[in-house]
Short mmCIF file of C-alpha atoms in Angstrom, two decimals:
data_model
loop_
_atom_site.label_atom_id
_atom_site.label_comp_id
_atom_site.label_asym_id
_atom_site.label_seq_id
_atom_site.Cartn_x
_atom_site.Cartn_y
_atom_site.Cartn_z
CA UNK A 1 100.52 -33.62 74.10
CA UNK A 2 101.28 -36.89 72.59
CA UNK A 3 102.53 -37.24 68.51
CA UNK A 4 99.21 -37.74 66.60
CA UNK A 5 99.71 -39.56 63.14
CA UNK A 6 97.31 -38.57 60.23
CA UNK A 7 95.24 -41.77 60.52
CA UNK A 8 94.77 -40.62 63.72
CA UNK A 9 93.66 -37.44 63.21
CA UNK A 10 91.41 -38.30 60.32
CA UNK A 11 89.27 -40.71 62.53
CA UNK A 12 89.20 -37.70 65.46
CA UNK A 13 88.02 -35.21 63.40
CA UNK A 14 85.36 -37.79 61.63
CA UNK A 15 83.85 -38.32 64.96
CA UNK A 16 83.77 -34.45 65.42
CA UNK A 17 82.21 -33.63 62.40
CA UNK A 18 79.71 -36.24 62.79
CA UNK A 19 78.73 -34.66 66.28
CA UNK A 20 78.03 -31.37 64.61
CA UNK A 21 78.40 -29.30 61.85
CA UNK A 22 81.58 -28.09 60.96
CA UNK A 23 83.09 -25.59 58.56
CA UNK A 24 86.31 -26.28 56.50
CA UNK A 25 88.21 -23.55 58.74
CA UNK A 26 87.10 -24.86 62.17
CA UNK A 27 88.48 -28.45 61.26
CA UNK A 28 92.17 -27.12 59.64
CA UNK A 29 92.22 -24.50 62.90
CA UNK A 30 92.05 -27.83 64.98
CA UNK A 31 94.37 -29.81 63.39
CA UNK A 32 96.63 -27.67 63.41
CA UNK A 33 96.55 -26.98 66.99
CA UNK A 34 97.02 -30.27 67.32
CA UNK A 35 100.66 -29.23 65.80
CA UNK A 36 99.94 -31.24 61.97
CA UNK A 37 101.77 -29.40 59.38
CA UNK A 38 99.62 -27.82 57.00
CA UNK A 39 99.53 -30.05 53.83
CA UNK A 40 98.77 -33.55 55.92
CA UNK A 41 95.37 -31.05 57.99
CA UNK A 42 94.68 -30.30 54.22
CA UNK A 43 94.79 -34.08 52.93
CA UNK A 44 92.69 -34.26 56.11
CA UNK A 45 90.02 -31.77 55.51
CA UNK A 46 90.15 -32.55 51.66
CA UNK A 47 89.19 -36.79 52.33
CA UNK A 48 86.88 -34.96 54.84
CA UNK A 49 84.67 -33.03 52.44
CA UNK A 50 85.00 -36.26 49.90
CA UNK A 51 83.62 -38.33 52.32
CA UNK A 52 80.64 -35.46 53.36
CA UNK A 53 81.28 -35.15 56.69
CA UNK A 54 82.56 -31.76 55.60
CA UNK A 55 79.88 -29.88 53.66
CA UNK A 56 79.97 -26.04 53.39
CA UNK A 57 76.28 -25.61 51.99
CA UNK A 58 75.04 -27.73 54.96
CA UNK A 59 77.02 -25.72 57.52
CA UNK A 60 75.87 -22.26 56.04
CA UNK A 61 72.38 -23.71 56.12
CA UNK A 62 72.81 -25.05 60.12
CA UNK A 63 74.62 -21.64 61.06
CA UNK A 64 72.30 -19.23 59.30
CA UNK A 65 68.66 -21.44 61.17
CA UNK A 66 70.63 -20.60 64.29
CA UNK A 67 72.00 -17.59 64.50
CA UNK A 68 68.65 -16.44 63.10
CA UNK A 69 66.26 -18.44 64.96
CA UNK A 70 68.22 -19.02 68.42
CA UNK A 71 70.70 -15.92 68.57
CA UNK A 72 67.95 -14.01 66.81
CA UNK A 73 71.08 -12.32 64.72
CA UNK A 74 70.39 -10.45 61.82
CA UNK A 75 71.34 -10.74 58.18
CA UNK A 76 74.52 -8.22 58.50
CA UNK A 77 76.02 -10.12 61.99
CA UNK A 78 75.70 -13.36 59.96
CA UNK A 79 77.13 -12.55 56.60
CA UNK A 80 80.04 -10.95 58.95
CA UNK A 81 80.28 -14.11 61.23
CA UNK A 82 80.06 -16.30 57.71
CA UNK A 83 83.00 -14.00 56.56
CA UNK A 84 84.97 -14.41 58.78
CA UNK A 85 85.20 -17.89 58.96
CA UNK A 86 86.67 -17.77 55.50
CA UNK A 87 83.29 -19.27 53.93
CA UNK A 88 82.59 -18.13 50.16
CA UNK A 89 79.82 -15.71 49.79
CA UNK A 90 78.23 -17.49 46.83
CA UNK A 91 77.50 -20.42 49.24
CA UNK A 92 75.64 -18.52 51.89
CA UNK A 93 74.44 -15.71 50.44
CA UNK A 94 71.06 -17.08 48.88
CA UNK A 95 70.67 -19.07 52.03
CA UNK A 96 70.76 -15.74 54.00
CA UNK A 97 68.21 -14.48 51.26
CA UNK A 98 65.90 -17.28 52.16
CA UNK A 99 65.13 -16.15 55.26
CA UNK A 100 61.11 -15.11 55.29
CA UNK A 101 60.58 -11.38 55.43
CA UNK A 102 58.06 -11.63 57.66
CA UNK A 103 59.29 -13.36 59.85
CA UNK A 104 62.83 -11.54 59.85
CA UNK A 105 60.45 -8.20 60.52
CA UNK A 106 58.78 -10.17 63.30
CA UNK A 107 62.18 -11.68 64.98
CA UNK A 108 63.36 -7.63 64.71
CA UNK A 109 60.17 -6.53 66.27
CA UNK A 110 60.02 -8.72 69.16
CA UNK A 111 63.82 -8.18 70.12
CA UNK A 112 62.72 -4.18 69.82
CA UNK A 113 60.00 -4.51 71.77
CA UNK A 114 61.33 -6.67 74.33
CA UNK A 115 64.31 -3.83 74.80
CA UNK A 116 61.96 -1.05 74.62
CA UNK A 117 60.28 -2.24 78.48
CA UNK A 118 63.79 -2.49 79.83
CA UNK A 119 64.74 1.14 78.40
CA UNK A 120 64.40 3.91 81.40
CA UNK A 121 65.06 6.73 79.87
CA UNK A 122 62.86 10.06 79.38
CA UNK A 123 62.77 10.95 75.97
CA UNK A 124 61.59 9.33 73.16
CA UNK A 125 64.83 10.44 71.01
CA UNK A 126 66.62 9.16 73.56
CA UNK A 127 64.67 5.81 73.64
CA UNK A 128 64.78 5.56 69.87
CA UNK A 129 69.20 5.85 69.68
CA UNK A 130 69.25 3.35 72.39
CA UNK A 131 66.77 0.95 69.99
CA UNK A 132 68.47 1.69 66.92
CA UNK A 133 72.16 1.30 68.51
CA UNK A 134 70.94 -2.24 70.01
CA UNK A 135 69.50 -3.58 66.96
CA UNK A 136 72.76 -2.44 64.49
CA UNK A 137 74.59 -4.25 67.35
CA UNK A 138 72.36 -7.35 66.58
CA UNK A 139 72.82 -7.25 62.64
CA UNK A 140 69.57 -5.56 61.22
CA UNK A 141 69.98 -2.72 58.78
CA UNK A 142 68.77 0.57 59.52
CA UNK A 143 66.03 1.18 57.37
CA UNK A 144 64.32 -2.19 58.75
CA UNK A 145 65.16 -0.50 62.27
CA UNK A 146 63.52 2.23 61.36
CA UNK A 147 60.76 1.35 59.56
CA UNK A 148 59.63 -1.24 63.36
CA UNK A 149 59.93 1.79 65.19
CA UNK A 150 58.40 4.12 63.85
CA UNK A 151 60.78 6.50 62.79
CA UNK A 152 61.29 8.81 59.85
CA UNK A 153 63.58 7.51 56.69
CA UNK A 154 66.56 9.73 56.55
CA UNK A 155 65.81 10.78 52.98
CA UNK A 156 61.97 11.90 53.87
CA UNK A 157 63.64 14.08 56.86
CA UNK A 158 65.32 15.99 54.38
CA UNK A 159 62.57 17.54 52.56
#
């Protein structure tokens, strides 16, 4: 790959983050594949978020609608997703606390119900694991699990 200069760079990666939304990480990852040492991708990404083609509440806001809506993640997945793209938690967390109830309960619902058709299996212990395991996979906590299909709270099973 040819030498790329900062001015360079810095008009790139303003017509990628004017395509789409972008996180602070995803633009410094790409610079420096692009082989800039790390101070000049910083000057980059720092002129970047002056300018607002870099803003971390908007991304949070984009990614959380999406994963939600589209992926039909839940809350857990995209704090974890968030997290790992180095994003602070006091950005996205009451944005992932905005999300309607009922309509998280419905999005969990559907996806449950949906699986439950394609679920050959004989028992209904059987058929409830496979549910629960496939929704923790998608990010729901277990208690909203349980309480869409029907099944006992692990405390009341105690008694």
């Amino acid at each position: 790959m040819t030498e790329i200069n900062e001015a360079e760079a810095l008009k790139r990666m303003e017509a990628f983050c004017a395509s789409a939304e972008h996180c602070r990480t995803e633009v410094t990852d790409k610079l420096l594949r692009w082989g800039l040492p790390y101070d000049t991708a910083n000057r980059i990404v720092d002129r970047l978020e002056q300018d607002k083609f870099i803003d971390e509440e908007r991304y949070c806001n984009a990614f959380i609608r999406d994963k939600f809506r589209l992926a039909k993640w839940g809350k857990q997945k995209i704090d974890q997703a968030l997290r790992l793209k180095k994003i602070d938690p006091y950005t996205y967390r009451p944005l992932l606390n905005r999300i309607d109830p009922q309509e998280y309960h419905a999005t969990l619902q559907a996806l449950l119900d949906a699986k439950r058709r394609s679920i050959r299996t004989g028992s209904d212990y059987e058929r409830n694991g496979k549910l629960m395991r496939f929704a923790l996979s998608r990010g729901f906590a277990a208690d909203d699990i349980r309480q869409c299909i029907d099944l006992p709270d692990e405390n009341e099973s105690l008694d």
